Short mmCIF file of C-alpha atoms (C1' of nucleotides) in Angstrom, two decimals:
data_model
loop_
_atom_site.label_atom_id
_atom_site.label_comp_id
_atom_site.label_asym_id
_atom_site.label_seq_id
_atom_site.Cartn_x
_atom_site.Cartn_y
_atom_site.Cartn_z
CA UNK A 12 -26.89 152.00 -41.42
CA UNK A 13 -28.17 149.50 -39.00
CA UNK A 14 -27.33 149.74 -35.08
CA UNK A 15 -24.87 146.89 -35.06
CA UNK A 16 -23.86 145.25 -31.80
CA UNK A 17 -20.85 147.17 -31.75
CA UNK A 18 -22.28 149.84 -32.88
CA UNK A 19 -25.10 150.25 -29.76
CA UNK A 20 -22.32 149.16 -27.53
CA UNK A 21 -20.05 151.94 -28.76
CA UNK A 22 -23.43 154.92 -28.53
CA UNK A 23 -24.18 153.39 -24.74
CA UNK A 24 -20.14 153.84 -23.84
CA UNK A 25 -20.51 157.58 -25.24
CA UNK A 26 -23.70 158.36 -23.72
CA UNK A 27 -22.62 157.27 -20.27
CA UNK A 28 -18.95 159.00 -21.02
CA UNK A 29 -21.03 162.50 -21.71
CA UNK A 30 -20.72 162.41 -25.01
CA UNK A 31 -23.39 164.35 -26.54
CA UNK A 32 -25.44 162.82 -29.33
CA UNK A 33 -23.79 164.79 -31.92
CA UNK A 34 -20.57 163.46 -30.92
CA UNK A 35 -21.67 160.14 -31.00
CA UNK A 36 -23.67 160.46 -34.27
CA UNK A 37 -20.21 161.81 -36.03
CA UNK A 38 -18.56 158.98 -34.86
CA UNK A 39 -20.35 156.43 -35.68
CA UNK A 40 -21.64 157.91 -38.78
CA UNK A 41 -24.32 157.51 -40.74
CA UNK A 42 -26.95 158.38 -38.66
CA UNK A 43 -28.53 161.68 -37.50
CA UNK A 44 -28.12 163.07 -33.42
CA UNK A 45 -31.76 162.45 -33.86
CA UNK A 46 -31.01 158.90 -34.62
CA UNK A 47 -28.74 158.72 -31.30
CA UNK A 48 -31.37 160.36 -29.19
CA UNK A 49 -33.65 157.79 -30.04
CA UNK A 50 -31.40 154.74 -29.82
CA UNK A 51 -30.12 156.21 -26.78
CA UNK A 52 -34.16 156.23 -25.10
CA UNK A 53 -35.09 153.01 -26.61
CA UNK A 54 -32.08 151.27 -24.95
CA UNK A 55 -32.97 152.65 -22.09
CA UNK A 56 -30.28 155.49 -21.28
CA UNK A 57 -32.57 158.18 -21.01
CA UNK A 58 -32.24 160.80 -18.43
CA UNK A 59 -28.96 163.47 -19.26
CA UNK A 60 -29.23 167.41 -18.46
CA UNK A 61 -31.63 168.43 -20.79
CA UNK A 62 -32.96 172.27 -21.87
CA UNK A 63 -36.77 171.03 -21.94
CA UNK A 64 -38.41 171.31 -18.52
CA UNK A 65 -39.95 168.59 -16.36
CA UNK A 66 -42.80 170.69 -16.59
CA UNK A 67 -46.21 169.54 -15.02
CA UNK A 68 -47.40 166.14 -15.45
CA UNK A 69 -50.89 166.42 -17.08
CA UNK A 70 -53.46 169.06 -18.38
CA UNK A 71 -53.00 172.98 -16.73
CA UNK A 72 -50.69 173.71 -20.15
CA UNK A 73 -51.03 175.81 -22.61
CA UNK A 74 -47.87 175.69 -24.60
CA UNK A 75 -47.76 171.92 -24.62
CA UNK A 76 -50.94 171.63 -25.25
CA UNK A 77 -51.17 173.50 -27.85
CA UNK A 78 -47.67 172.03 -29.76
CA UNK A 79 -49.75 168.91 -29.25
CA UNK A 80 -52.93 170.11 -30.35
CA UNK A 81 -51.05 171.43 -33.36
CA UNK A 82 -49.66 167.84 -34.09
CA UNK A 83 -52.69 166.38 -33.54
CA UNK A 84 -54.28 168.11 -36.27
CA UNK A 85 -51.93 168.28 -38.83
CA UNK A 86 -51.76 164.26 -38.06
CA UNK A 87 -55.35 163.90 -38.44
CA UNK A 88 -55.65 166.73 -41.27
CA UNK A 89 -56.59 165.21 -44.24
CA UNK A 90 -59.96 163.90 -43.06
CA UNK A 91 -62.08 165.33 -39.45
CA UNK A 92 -62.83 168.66 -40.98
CA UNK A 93 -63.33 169.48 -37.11
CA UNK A 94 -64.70 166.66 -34.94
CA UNK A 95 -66.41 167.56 -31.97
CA UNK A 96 -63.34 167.90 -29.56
CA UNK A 97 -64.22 167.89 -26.01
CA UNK A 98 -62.13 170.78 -24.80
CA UNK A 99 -62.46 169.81 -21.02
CA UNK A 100 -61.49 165.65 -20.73
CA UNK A 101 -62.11 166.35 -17.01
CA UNK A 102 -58.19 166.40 -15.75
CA UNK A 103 -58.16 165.55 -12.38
CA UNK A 104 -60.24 163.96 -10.17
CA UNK A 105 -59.63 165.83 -7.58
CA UNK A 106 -57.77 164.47 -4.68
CA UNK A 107 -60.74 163.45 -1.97
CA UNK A 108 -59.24 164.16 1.16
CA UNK A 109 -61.65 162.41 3.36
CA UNK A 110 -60.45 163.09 7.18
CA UNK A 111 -56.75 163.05 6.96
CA UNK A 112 -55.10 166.19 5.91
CA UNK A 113 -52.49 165.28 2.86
CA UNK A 114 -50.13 167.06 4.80
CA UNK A 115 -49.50 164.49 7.55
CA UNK A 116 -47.40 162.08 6.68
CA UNK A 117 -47.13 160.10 9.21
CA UNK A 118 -45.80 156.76 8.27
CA UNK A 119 -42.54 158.64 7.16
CA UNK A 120 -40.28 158.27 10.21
CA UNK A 121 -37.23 158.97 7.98
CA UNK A 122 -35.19 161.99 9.63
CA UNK A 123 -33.94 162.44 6.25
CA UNK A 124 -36.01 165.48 4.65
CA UNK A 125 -34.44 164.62 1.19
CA UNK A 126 -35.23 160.71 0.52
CA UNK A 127 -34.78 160.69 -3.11
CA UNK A 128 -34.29 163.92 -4.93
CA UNK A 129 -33.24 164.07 -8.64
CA UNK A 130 -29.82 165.59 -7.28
CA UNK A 131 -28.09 167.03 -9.83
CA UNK A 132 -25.23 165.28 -10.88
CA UNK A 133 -23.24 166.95 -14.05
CA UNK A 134 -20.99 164.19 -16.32
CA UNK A 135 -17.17 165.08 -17.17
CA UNK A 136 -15.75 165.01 -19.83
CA UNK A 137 -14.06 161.82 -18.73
CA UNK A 138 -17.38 160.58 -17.36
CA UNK A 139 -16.43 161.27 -14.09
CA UNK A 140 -18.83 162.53 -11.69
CA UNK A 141 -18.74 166.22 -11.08
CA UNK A 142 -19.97 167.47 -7.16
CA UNK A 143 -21.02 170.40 -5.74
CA UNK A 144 -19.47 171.76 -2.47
CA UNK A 145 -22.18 171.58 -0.58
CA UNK A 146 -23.31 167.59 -1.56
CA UNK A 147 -20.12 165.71 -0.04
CA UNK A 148 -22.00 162.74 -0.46
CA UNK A 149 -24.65 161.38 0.49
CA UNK A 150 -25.15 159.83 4.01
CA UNK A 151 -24.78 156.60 3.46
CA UNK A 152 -24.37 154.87 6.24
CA UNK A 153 -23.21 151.15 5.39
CA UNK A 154 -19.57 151.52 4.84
CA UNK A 155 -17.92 149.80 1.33
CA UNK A 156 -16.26 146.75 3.26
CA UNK A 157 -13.75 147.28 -0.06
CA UNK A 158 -11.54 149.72 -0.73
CA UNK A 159 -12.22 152.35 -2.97
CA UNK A 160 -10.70 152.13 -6.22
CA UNK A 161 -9.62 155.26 -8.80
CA UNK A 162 -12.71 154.35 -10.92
CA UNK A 163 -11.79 154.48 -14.53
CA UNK A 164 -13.24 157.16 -15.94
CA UNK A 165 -14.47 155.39 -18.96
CA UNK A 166 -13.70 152.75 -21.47
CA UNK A 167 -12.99 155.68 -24.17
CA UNK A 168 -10.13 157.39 -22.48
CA UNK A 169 -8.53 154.24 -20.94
CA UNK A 170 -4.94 153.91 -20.98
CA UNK A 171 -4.89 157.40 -22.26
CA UNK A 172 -2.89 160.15 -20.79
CA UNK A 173 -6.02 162.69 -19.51
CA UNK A 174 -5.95 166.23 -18.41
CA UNK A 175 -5.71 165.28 -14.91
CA UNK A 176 -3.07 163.00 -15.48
CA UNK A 177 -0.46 165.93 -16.87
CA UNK A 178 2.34 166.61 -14.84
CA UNK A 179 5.90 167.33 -15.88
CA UNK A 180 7.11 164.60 -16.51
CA UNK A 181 4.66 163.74 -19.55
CA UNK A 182 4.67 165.15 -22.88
CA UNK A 183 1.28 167.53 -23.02
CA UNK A 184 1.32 167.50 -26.68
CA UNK A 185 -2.78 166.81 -27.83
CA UNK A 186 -3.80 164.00 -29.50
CA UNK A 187 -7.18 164.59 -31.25
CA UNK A 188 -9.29 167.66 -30.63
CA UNK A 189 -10.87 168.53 -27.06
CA UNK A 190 -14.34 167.75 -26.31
CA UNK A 191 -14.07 164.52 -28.42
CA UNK A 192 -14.79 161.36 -26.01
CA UNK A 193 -11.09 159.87 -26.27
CA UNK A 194 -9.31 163.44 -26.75
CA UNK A 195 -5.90 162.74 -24.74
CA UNK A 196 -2.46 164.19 -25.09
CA UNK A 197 0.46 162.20 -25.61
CA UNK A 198 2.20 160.84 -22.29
CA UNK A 199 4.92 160.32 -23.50
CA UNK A 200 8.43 160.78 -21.04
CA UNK A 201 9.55 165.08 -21.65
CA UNK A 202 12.24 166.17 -23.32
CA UNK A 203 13.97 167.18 -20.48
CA UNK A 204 13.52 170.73 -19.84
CA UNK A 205 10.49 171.00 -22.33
CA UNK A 206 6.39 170.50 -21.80
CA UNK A 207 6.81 167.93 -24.72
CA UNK A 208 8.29 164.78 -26.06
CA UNK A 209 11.58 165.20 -28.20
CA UNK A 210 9.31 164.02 -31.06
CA UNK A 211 6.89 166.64 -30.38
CA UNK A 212 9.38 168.72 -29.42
CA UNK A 213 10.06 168.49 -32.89
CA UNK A 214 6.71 169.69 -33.69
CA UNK A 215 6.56 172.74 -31.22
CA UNK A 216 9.72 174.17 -31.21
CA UNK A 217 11.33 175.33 -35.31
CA UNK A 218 14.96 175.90 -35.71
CA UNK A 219 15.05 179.65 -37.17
CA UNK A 220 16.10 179.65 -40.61
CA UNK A 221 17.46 182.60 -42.47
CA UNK A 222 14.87 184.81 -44.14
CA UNK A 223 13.70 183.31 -47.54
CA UNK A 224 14.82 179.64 -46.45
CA UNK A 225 11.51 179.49 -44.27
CA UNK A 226 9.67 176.05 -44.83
CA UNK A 227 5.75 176.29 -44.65
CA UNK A 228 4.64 175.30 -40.67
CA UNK A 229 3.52 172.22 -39.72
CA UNK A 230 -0.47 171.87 -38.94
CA UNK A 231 -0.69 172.79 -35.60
CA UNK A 232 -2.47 170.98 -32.20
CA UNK A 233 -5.54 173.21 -32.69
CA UNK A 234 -6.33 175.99 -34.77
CA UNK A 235 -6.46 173.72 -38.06
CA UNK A 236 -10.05 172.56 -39.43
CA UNK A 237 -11.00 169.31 -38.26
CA UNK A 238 -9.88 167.15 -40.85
CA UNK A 239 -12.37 163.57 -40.23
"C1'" DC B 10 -28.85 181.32 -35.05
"C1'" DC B 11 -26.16 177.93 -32.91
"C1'" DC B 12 -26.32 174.15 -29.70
"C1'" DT B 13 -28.60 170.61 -26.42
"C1'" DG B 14 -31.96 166.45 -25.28
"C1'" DA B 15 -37.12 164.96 -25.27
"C1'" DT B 16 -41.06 163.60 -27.49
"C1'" DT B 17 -44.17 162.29 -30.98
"C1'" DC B 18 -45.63 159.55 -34.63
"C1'" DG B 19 -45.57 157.80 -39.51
"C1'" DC B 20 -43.20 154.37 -41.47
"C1'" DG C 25 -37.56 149.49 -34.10
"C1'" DC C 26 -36.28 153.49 -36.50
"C1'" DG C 27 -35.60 158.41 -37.10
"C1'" DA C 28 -37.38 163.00 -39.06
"C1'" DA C 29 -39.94 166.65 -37.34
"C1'" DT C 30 -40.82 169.34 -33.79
"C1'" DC C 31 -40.43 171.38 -29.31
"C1'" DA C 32 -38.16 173.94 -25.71
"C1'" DG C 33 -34.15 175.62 -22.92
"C1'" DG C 34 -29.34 177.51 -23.00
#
DNA sequence: CCCTGATTCGC
DNA sequence: GCGAATCAGG
């Protein structure tokens, strides 16, 4: 498979929904979460929650160093019986500090002790932006002249009826499986009295036959394999 | 072991 | 540019 306009423009609405790159690699098919992973960095999306540390910048590593050591040489195995490696490729160069201590910072008037941290910011399911307690926002001082608007939560789930949007009024019957990008439940107006639509009310609720006149079950919401 | 994303590197 | 192989954390 080739990445296709629509195709890239479908893995960059996933990535930035949360999707993770298996998701997106089983829906667009034909291509490997490896394959997604890459797209995904070439095009520029990098940066999501991920298990591998930040760990140091250069040199001062021994497990990295080693993994890449270990690549190195199987890379290079079939000729360099065992070149002379220089074991010490002189990592830093040591940070001269002539007079001024690196401490002082002095052309830093900002009364803000946190300029630009990483701040951990967690995507929903929806793509919407998960906060902690404790990080309202941040102080921005230059008010939106607009209006703030409900922010759609993504292209994937628009016009769908999401989680947030249940009430009882709307039918909650599922549509799709959770955890998929555009996993929604029905909407439709309630059966008065009932969580779901009279069609899935239908679905839900079985009129109890007489013993032996029992017709097999419909597939239910969840529970059933993922049929694709 | 399963999952996750990141990175490397031969193609 | 692509993606398998590999790594490392959960």
């Amino acid at each position: 498979m080739s990445w296709t306009d629509e195709r890239i423009s479908k893995l960059t609405k996933m990535w930035e929904s949360g999707a993770t790159a298996s998701q997106i690699a089983d829906e667009l098919g034909g291509v490997s979460r490896n394959a997604v992973i890459g797209k995904a960095h070439r095009l520029g999306l990098k940066s999501r929650p991920s298990p591998v540390k930040p760990n140091e910048t250069p040199a001062a590593k021994t497990g990295k160093a080693a993994a890449q050591a270990k690549l190195a040489a199987k890379a290079a195995k079939p000729k360099a019986p065992a070149p002379k490696v220089v074991p010490a490729p002189a990592p830093r160069p040591a940070p001269a500090v002539t007079g001024a201590p690196a401490s002082a910072v002095p052309s830093q008037p900002l009364p803000n002790p946190t300029p630009d941290m990483p701040k951990i910011v967690s995507v929903g399911p929806g793509g919407f932006l998960r906060q902690g307690p404790g990080d309202q926002q941040a102080p921005i001082p230059p008010a939106p002249p607009r209006r703030l608007v409900p922010a759609k939560p993504s292209p994937e789930i628009a016009d769908k009826t999401s989680l947030l949007d249940l009430n009882d009024r709307v039918c909650r019957w599922p549509m799709g499986h959770p955890g998929e990008a555009d996993f929604h439940f029905c909407g439709e107006k309630v059966n008065p009295g009932f969580p779901y639509c009279v069609e899935h009310c239908g679905r839900a609720y079985q009129a109890q036959l007489p013993r032996g006149a029992r017709r097999p079950p419909p597939p239910l919401p969840f529970g059933g394999p993922r049929v694709r």
